[in-house]
Short mmCIF file of C-alpha atoms in Angstrom, two decimals:
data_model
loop_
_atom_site.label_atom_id
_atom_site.label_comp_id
_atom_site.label_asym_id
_atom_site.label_seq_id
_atom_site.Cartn_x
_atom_site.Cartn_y
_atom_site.Cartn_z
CA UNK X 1 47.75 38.11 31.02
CA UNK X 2 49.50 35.98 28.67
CA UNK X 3 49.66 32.20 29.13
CA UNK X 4 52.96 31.50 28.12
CA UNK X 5 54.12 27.77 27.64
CA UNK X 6 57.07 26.26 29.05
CA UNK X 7 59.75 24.04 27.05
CA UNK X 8 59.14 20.48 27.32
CA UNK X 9 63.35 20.28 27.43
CA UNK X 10 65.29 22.50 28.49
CA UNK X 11 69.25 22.87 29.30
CA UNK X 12 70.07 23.53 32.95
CA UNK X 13 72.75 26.22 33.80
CA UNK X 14 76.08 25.02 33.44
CA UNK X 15 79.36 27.05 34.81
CA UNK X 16 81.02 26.19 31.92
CA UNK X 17 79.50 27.46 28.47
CA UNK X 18 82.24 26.43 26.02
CA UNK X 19 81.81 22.92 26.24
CA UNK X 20 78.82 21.00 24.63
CA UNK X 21 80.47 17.49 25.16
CA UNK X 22 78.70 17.00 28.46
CA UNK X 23 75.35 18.75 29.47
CA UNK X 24 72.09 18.24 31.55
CA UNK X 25 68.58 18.19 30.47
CA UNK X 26 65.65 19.31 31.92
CA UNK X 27 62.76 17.41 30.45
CA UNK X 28 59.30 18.63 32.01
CA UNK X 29 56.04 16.39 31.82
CA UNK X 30 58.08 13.17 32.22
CA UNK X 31 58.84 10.58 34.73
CA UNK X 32 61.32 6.86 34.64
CA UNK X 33 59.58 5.41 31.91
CA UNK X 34 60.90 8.18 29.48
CA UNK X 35 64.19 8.75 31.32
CA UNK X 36 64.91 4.91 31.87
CA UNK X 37 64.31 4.36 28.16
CA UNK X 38 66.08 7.05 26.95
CA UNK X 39 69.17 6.51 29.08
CA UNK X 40 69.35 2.31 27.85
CA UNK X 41 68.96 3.89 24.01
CA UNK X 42 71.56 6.50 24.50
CA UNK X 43 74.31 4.71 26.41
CA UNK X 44 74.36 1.85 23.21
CA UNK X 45 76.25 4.73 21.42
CA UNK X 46 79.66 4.16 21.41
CA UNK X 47 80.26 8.28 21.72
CA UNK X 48 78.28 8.34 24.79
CA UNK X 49 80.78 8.05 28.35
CA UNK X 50 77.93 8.73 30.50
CA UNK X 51 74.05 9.22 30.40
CA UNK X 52 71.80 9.37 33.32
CA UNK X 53 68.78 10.44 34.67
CA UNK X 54 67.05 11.17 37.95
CA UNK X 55 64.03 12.87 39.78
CA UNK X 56 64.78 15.87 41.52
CA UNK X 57 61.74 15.43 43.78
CA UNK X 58 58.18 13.18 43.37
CA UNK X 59 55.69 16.02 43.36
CA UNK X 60 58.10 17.37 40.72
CA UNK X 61 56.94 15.62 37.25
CA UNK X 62 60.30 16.18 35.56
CA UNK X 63 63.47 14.49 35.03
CA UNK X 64 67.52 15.39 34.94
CA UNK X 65 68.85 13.79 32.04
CA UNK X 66 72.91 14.16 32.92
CA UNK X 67 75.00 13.04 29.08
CA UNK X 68 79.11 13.29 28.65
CA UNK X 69 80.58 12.08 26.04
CA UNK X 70 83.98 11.62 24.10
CA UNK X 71 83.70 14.58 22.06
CA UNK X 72 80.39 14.59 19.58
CA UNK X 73 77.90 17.52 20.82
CA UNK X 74 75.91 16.34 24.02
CA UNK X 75 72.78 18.22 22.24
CA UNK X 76 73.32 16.14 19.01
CA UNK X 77 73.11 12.81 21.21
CA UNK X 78 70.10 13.63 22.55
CA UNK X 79 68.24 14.30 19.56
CA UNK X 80 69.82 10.88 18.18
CA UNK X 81 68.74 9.43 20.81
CA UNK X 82 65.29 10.68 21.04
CA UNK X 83 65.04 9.63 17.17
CA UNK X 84 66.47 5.94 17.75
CA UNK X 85 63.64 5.73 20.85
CA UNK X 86 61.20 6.91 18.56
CA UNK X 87 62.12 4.33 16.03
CA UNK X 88 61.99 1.16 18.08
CA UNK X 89 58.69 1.97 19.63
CA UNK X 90 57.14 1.90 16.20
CA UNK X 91 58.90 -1.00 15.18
CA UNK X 92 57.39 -2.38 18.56
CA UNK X 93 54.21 -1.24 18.17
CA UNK X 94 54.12 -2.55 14.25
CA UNK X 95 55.05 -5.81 15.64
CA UNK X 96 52.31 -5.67 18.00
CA UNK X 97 49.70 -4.68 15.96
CA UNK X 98 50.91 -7.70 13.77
CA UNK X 99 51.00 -10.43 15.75
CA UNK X 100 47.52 -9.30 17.26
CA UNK X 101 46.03 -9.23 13.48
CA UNK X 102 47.45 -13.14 12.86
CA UNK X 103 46.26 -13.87 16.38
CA UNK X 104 42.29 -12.86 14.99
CA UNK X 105 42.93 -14.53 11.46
CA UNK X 106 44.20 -17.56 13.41
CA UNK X 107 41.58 -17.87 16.29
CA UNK X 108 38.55 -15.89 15.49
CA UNK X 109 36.20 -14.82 18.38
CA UNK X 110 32.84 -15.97 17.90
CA UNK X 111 29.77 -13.54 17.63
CA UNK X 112 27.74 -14.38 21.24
CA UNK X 113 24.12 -13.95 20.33
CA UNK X 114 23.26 -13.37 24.48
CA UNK X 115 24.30 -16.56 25.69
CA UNK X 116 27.09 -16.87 28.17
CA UNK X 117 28.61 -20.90 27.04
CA UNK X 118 29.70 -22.36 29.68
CA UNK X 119 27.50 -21.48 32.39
CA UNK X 120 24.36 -23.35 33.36
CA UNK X 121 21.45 -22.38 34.71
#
């Protein structure tokens, strides 16, 4: 018996195969804070005319990702837009990881050597 993986995206039957401008995605494994993200990052592009999302069901863990747009491949916005997500949560997380490093050069924690300050006996 073969364990055979499924897709983590996948494109759901459409009736008509000849256009690409509009299109819904199946993305397994996922839930709002993917879909709600990815829906903010891909309606900022000016090609997009529609992008949302929804749950089919809560004991599903999967989303409907739903994109039309003016003309430019509904495929090719979604891997943008995957990309551009990709890119702001490491400029986010950079940032973070910043700001917590001047935070510890700025107001270094104290080795505690057992004693609890602050407390009396």
């Amino acid at each position: 018996m073969t364990d055979k993986k499924k897709p983590r995206i996948e494109i759901a039957p459409s009736t008509d195969k000849d256009d690409g401008t509009w299109c819904t995605f199946i993305l397994h494994d996922e839930d709002h804070t993917l879909g709600n993200a990815l829906r903010y990052i891909i309606m900022k592009n000016p090609e997009v005319e529609f992008c949302g999302y929804s749950v089919p069901h809560p004991s599903e863990n999967k989303i409907h990702l739903r994109i039309q747009t003016r003309g430019t491949s509904a495929l090719s916005v979604l891997e943008r837009g995957l990309k551009d997500l990709s890119a702001l949560c490491g400029h986010v997380l950079k940032t973070f990881e910043a700001a917590v490093l001047d935070y510890k050069l700025h107001y270094p924690v104290e080795e505690m050597d057992g004693d609890m300050e602050g407390t009396s006996s």
